[in-house]
Amino acid sequence: MPFRKHQKLNQTMKQAEFLNTVLPFKDKVFRLAKRLLVSTDEAEDATQELYLKLWKNKKKLSDYNNVEAFAMTMTKNYCLDQLKAKRSNNLTLVHSNYTDDNVSLQRDIELKDSVARVHELIEELPEKQKLIIQLRDVENYEYKEIGKILDLQPTAVRVALSRARKTIREQLIKQHNYGIS
Amino acid sequence: MELASIEKLIEKYENAETSLKEEAALKTYFSEDIVAPHLEQYKAMFTYFQESKEQRFTKTIPLRKKTSNMWWLSIAASVAVIFSVYFMDSPSGLTASEQEEAEMALLETQKAFQLISQNLNKGGNVAIAGLSEFEKAQNKVFKLKK
């Protein structure tokens, strides 16, 4: 029995250690999941699922010198799989059904509108650009890190990022001009 | 920061050539209330990025699957069933004194039944003796007939 007790103590130690390494980036995982899955509920489920997977693979985690990048890659793969499964089930999301409740109150209603519009425009981007915008402009990762997470060359990351940024701004201008005329 | 340098940075930003430090400078500039009118779109973009980063994961992180809870639940349920069956057989609904009383009553009843059966046996013996007398008589009669 004392052996068992010892083992249990050891396990809780490991658990604390595990949580200390993986919890700091839980919000980033959640935000990436939400960027891809759109709905908050699904992103929360995905985050929980991902941490379960990380916990199961905890022995392998020490092999990775960058656990965060590894977790972000896992999140991306998991969410893309989820989306694929959903599409094959013919349960495509109607994105316009979701309203973004995260845009806080702004004095300027017009600005608030365009901020909400940015959200929609990012949603319309191809998945790769969506991921890169999220990782760079929201999470502020280095190009090298993004390349590692997405398994891309840093130059490919820059090209896609530039395209995404330009698209968003052009669409905003288009909408703005349309509003005036 | 001067408008000219902001414009330069914006150009670099569009081409994805800015460093994280330069992007942070842009973020600071666009978080101000008044920006150059022709850069209005960037304010919306940077405001959105800033606000997106404020989203938090508020749920708990379970390190065990929900199904494992169900597993424990099923064990608990079966244990409960076994115990309830076990206790249904024993008269656990009585207090100690009630049980004693019941046992006394059982003894008294047994005694009474014993008394009855003894006396019945007595009567039975008498009756059987009577029967044998009758049989004797009957034999005599049948003998005569034979």
Coordinates of C-alpha atoms in Angstrom, one line a residue:
Chain A
M1 CA 0.0 0.0 0.0
P2 CA 2.7 2.6 0.8
F3 CA 4.0 2.0 -2.7
R4 CA 0.7 2.9 -4.2
K5 CA 0.5 6.0 -2.1
H6 CA 3.9 7.0 -3.4
Q7 CA 2.9 6.4 -6.9
K8 CA -0.2 8.6 -6.5
L9 CA 1.8 11.4 -5.0
N10 CA 4.2 11.2 -7.9
Q11 CA 1.3 11.4 -10.3
T12 CA -0.1 14.6 -8.8
M13 CA 3.3 16.1 -9.0
K14 CA 3.4 15.3 -12.7
Q15 CA 0.0 16.7 -13.1
A16 CA 1.0 20.0 -11.5
E17 CA 4.1 20.1 -13.7
F18 CA 2.1 19.3 -16.8
L19 CA -0.4 22.1 -16.0
N20 CA 2.4 24.6 -15.4
T21 CA 3.8 24.0 -18.8
V22 CA 0.6 23.8 -20.8
L23 CA -1.8 26.2 -19.1
P24 CA -0.1 29.5 -20.0
F25 CA -1.2 29.2 -23.6
K26 CA -4.7 27.9 -23.1
D27 CA -6.2 31.2 -24.3
K28 CA -4.2 31.1 -27.5
V29 CA -5.4 27.5 -28.1
F30 CA -9.0 28.6 -27.5
R31 CA -8.7 31.6 -29.7
L32 CA -7.2 29.6 -32.6
A33 CA -9.9 27.0 -32.2
K34 CA -12.5 29.8 -32.3
R35 CA -11.0 31.4 -35.3
L36 CA -11.5 28.1 -37.2
L37 CA -14.6 26.7 -35.7
V38 CA -16.4 30.1 -35.2
S39 CA -18.7 29.0 -32.4
T40 CA -17.6 29.5 -28.9
D41 CA -19.1 26.3 -27.6
E42 CA -17.2 24.3 -30.2
A43 CA -14.0 26.1 -29.5
E44 CA -14.4 25.3 -25.8
D45 CA -15.0 21.7 -26.5
A46 CA -12.0 21.6 -28.9
T47 CA -9.8 23.2 -26.2
Q48 CA -10.8 20.6 -23.6
E49 CA -10.3 17.8 -26.1
L50 CA -6.9 19.1 -27.0
Y51 CA -5.7 19.3 -23.4
L52 CA -6.9 15.7 -22.9
K53 CA -4.8 14.7 -25.9
L54 CA -1.8 16.6 -24.6
W55 CA -2.2 14.9 -21.2
K56 CA -2.3 11.5 -22.8
N57 CA 0.9 12.3 -24.7
K58 CA 2.6 13.9 -21.7
K59 CA 5.5 11.6 -21.9
K60 CA 6.3 12.7 -25.4
L61 CA 6.0 16.4 -24.5
S62 CA 9.5 16.5 -23.0
D63 CA 10.9 15.5 -26.5
Y64 CA 9.6 18.8 -27.9
N65 CA 11.6 21.8 -27.1
N66 CA 8.7 24.0 -28.0
V67 CA 5.5 22.6 -26.4
E68 CA 3.5 25.6 -27.3
A69 CA 4.2 25.4 -31.0
F70 CA 3.4 21.7 -30.9
A71 CA 0.1 22.4 -29.1
M72 CA -0.8 25.0 -31.6
T73 CA -0.1 22.6 -34.5
M74 CA -2.3 20.0 -32.8
T75 CA -5.1 22.5 -32.3
K76 CA -4.9 23.5 -36.0
N77 CA -5.0 19.8 -37.1
Y78 CA -7.8 18.9 -34.7
C79 CA -10.0 21.9 -35.8
L80 CA -9.4 21.3 -39.5
D81 CA -10.4 17.6 -39.0
Q82 CA -13.5 18.8 -37.2
L83 CA -14.4 21.1 -40.0
K84 CA -13.8 18.3 -42.6
A85 CA -16.0 15.9 -40.7
K86 CA -18.7 18.5 -40.5
R87 CA -18.5 19.2 -44.2
S88 CA -18.7 15.5 -45.1
N89 CA -21.8 15.3 -42.8
N90 CA -23.3 18.1 -44.8
L91 CA -23.5 20.2 -41.7
T92 CA -21.9 23.3 -43.0
L93 CA -21.8 26.2 -40.8
V94 CA -23.7 29.3 -41.8
H95 CA -21.2 31.8 -40.6
S96 CA -23.5 34.8 -40.8
N97 CA -25.7 33.2 -38.1
Y98 CA -23.0 34.0 -35.5
T99 CA -22.6 37.4 -34.1
D100 CA -19.4 38.4 -32.5
D101 CA -20.1 39.4 -29.0
N102 CA -16.5 40.2 -28.2
V103 CA -16.4 43.6 -29.7
S104 CA -16.7 45.8 -26.7
L105 CA -18.7 49.0 -26.6
Q106 CA -17.2 51.8 -28.7
R107 CA -18.1 55.4 -28.7
D108 CA -17.9 55.5 -32.5
I109 CA -20.6 53.4 -34.0
E110 CA -19.0 53.5 -37.4
L111 CA -15.8 52.2 -36.0
K112 CA -17.7 49.5 -34.2
D113 CA -19.3 48.5 -37.5
S114 CA -16.0 48.3 -39.3
V115 CA -14.4 46.3 -36.4
A116 CA -17.2 43.8 -36.6
R117 CA -16.7 43.8 -40.4
V118 CA -13.0 42.9 -39.9
H119 CA -14.2 39.8 -38.1
E120 CA -16.4 38.8 -41.0
L121 CA -13.7 39.5 -43.6
I122 CA -11.3 37.3 -41.8
E123 CA -13.9 34.6 -41.7
E124 CA -14.2 34.8 -45.5
L125 CA -10.4 34.3 -46.0
P126 CA -9.0 30.9 -47.0
E127 CA -8.0 28.7 -44.0
K128 CA -4.3 29.2 -44.3
Q129 CA -4.6 33.0 -44.4
K130 CA -7.1 32.9 -41.5
L131 CA -4.6 30.9 -39.4
I132 CA -1.7 33.2 -40.3
I133 CA -3.6 36.4 -39.5
Q134 CA -4.6 34.8 -36.2
L135 CA -1.1 33.7 -35.3
R136 CA 0.6 36.9 -36.4
D137 CA -1.8 39.9 -35.8
V138 CA -3.6 38.5 -32.8
E139 CA -1.1 36.3 -31.1
N140 CA 2.1 38.1 -32.3
Y141 CA 4.2 35.0 -33.1
E142 CA 7.4 35.4 -35.1
Y143 CA 7.4 34.3 -38.7
K144 CA 9.7 31.4 -37.9
E145 CA 7.3 30.2 -35.2
I146 CA 4.3 30.4 -37.5
G147 CA 6.2 28.5 -40.1
K148 CA 6.9 25.8 -37.5
I149 CA 3.3 25.6 -36.4
L150 CA 1.9 25.4 -39.9
D151 CA 4.8 23.5 -41.4
L152 CA 5.5 26.3 -43.9
Q153 CA 8.5 28.2 -45.0
P154 CA 8.8 31.7 -43.4
T155 CA 8.6 33.3 -46.9
A156 CA 5.4 31.4 -47.6
V157 CA 4.0 32.7 -44.4
R158 CA 4.9 36.3 -45.4
V159 CA 3.3 36.0 -48.8
A160 CA 0.0 34.6 -47.4
L161 CA 0.0 37.2 -44.6
S162 CA 0.5 40.1 -47.0
R163 CA -2.3 38.8 -49.2
A164 CA -4.6 38.5 -46.2
R165 CA -3.8 42.0 -44.9
K166 CA -4.3 43.6 -48.3
T167 CA -7.6 41.7 -48.8
I168 CA -9.0 42.9 -45.5
R169 CA -8.1 46.5 -46.1
E170 CA -9.3 46.6 -49.7
Q171 CA -12.7 45.1 -48.6
L172 CA -13.0 47.7 -45.9
I173 CA -12.3 50.5 -48.3
K174 CA -14.8 49.1 -50.7
Q175 CA -17.4 49.0 -48.1
H176 CA -16.6 52.5 -46.9
N177 CA -16.9 54.0 -50.3
Y178 CA -20.1 52.1 -50.9
G179 CA -21.5 53.6 -47.7
I180 CA -20.7 57.1 -48.9
S181 CA -22.0 57.0 -52.4
Chain B
M1 CA 5.0 59.0 -34.1
E2 CA 5.0 61.2 -37.2
L3 CA 2.5 60.5 -39.9
A4 CA 5.2 60.0 -42.6
S5 CA 6.9 57.2 -40.6
I6 CA 3.5 55.6 -39.9
E7 CA 2.8 55.6 -43.6
K8 CA 6.1 54.0 -44.2
L9 CA 5.4 51.3 -41.6
I10 CA 2.0 50.7 -43.0
E11 CA 3.5 50.0 -46.4
K12 CA 5.9 47.5 -44.8
Y13 CA 3.0 46.0 -42.9
E14 CA 1.0 45.4 -46.0
N15 CA 3.9 43.5 -47.5
A16 CA 4.4 41.5 -44.3
E17 CA 7.9 43.0 -43.8
T18 CA 7.3 44.6 -40.4
S19 CA 8.9 43.2 -37.3
L20 CA 6.8 42.5 -34.2
K21 CA 8.3 45.6 -32.6
E22 CA 7.1 47.8 -35.6
E23 CA 3.7 46.2 -35.5
A24 CA 3.5 47.0 -31.8
A25 CA 4.2 50.7 -32.7
L26 CA 1.4 50.6 -35.2
K27 CA -0.9 49.1 -32.6
T28 CA -0.1 51.9 -30.3
Y29 CA -0.7 54.6 -32.9
F30 CA -4.0 53.2 -33.9
S31 CA -5.2 52.8 -30.4
E32 CA -5.3 56.6 -30.2
D33 CA -8.7 58.3 -30.7
I34 CA -7.8 60.4 -33.7
V35 CA -5.9 58.9 -36.6
A36 CA -5.4 60.2 -40.2
P37 CA -8.6 59.8 -42.1
H38 CA -7.0 57.9 -45.0
L39 CA -5.8 55.3 -42.4
E40 CA -9.2 54.8 -40.8
Q41 CA -9.4 51.2 -42.0
Y42 CA -6.3 50.3 -40.2
K43 CA -7.8 51.5 -37.0
A44 CA -10.6 49.1 -37.4
M45 CA -8.2 46.3 -38.1
F46 CA -5.8 47.0 -35.2
T47 CA -8.7 47.5 -32.8
Y48 CA -10.2 44.2 -33.9
F49 CA -6.9 42.4 -33.3
Q50 CA -6.5 43.9 -29.9
E51 CA -10.0 43.0 -28.9
S52 CA -9.6 39.4 -30.2
K53 CA -6.7 38.9 -28.0
E54 CA -8.8 39.7 -24.9
Q55 CA -10.9 36.5 -25.3
R56 CA -10.3 34.1 -22.5
F57 CA -10.9 30.4 -22.1
T58 CA -13.1 30.2 -19.0
K59 CA -14.0 26.5 -18.9
T60 CA -12.2 24.0 -16.7
I61 CA -9.7 21.6 -18.2
P62 CA -10.5 18.0 -17.3
L63 CA -7.6 15.6 -17.6
R64 CA -10.0 12.6 -17.6
K65 CA -12.6 11.9 -20.2
K66 CA -16.2 12.3 -19.2
T67 CA -16.7 8.6 -19.9
S68 CA -14.4 7.6 -17.1
N69 CA -16.8 9.4 -14.7
M70 CA -19.6 7.2 -16.2
W71 CA -17.5 4.2 -15.5
W72 CA -17.2 5.1 -11.8
L73 CA -20.9 5.9 -11.8
S74 CA -21.8 2.4 -13.1
I75 CA -19.6 0.7 -10.4
A76 CA -21.3 2.8 -7.7
A77 CA -24.7 1.9 -9.1
S78 CA -24.0 -1.8 -9.1
V79 CA -22.7 -1.7 -5.6
A80 CA -25.8 0.1 -4.5
V81 CA -28.0 -2.6 -6.1
I82 CA -26.1 -5.4 -4.5
F83 CA -26.3 -3.8 -1.0
S84 CA -30.0 -3.0 -1.4
V85 CA -30.7 -6.7 -2.4
Y86 CA -28.6 -7.9 0.6
F87 CA -30.4 -5.7 3.1
M88 CA -33.8 -6.5 1.7
D89 CA -33.4 -10.1 2.9
S90 CA -32.5 -9.3 6.5
P91 CA -35.1 -7.7 8.8
S92 CA -33.2 -4.5 9.3
G93 CA -36.3 -2.5 9.8
L94 CA -36.7 -3.7 13.5
T95 CA -35.0 -2.4 16.6
A96 CA -33.1 -4.7 18.9
S97 CA -36.0 -4.8 21.5
E98 CA -38.6 -5.4 18.9
Q99 CA -36.5 -8.3 17.5
E100 CA -36.2 -9.8 21.0
E101 CA -39.9 -9.5 21.5
A102 CA -40.5 -11.2 18.2
E103 CA -38.2 -14.0 19.1
M104 CA -40.0 -14.5 22.5
A105 CA -43.3 -14.6 20.7
L106 CA -41.9 -17.2 18.3
L107 CA -40.7 -19.3 21.3
E108 CA -44.1 -19.1 23.0
T109 CA -45.9 -20.1 19.9
Q110 CA -43.5 -23.0 19.4
K111 CA -44.1 -24.1 22.9
A112 CA -47.9 -23.9 22.4
F113 CA -47.7 -25.9 19.2
Q114 CA -45.5 -28.5 20.9
L115 CA -48.1 -28.9 23.7
I116 CA -50.9 -29.3 21.2
S117 CA -48.9 -31.9 19.2
Q118 CA -48.0 -33.8 22.3
N119 CA -51.6 -34.0 23.4
L120 CA -52.7 -34.8 19.9
N121 CA -50.2 -37.7 19.8
K122 CA -51.6 -39.0 23.1
G123 CA -55.1 -39.0 21.6
G124 CA -53.7 -40.5 18.4
N125 CA -52.2 -43.4 20.4
V126 CA -55.5 -44.0 22.2
A127 CA -57.3 -43.8 18.9
I128 CA -54.8 -46.2 17.2
A129 CA -55.2 -48.6 20.2
G130 CA -58.9 -48.4 19.7
L131 CA -58.5 -49.1 16.0
S132 CA -56.4 -52.2 16.7
E133 CA -59.2 -53.4 19.0
F134 CA -61.6 -52.8 16.2
E135 CA -59.4 -54.6 13.8
K136 CA -59.3 -57.6 16.1
A137 CA -63.0 -57.6 16.1
Q138 CA -63.2 -57.2 12.4
N139 CA -60.8 -60.1 11.9
K140 CA -62.9 -62.2 14.0
V141 CA -65.9 -61.4 11.9
F142 CA -64.1 -62.0 8.6
K143 CA -62.6 -65.2 10.0
L144 CA -66.0 -66.4 10.8
K145 CA -67.0 -65.6 7.3
K146 CA -64.1 -67.5 5.9

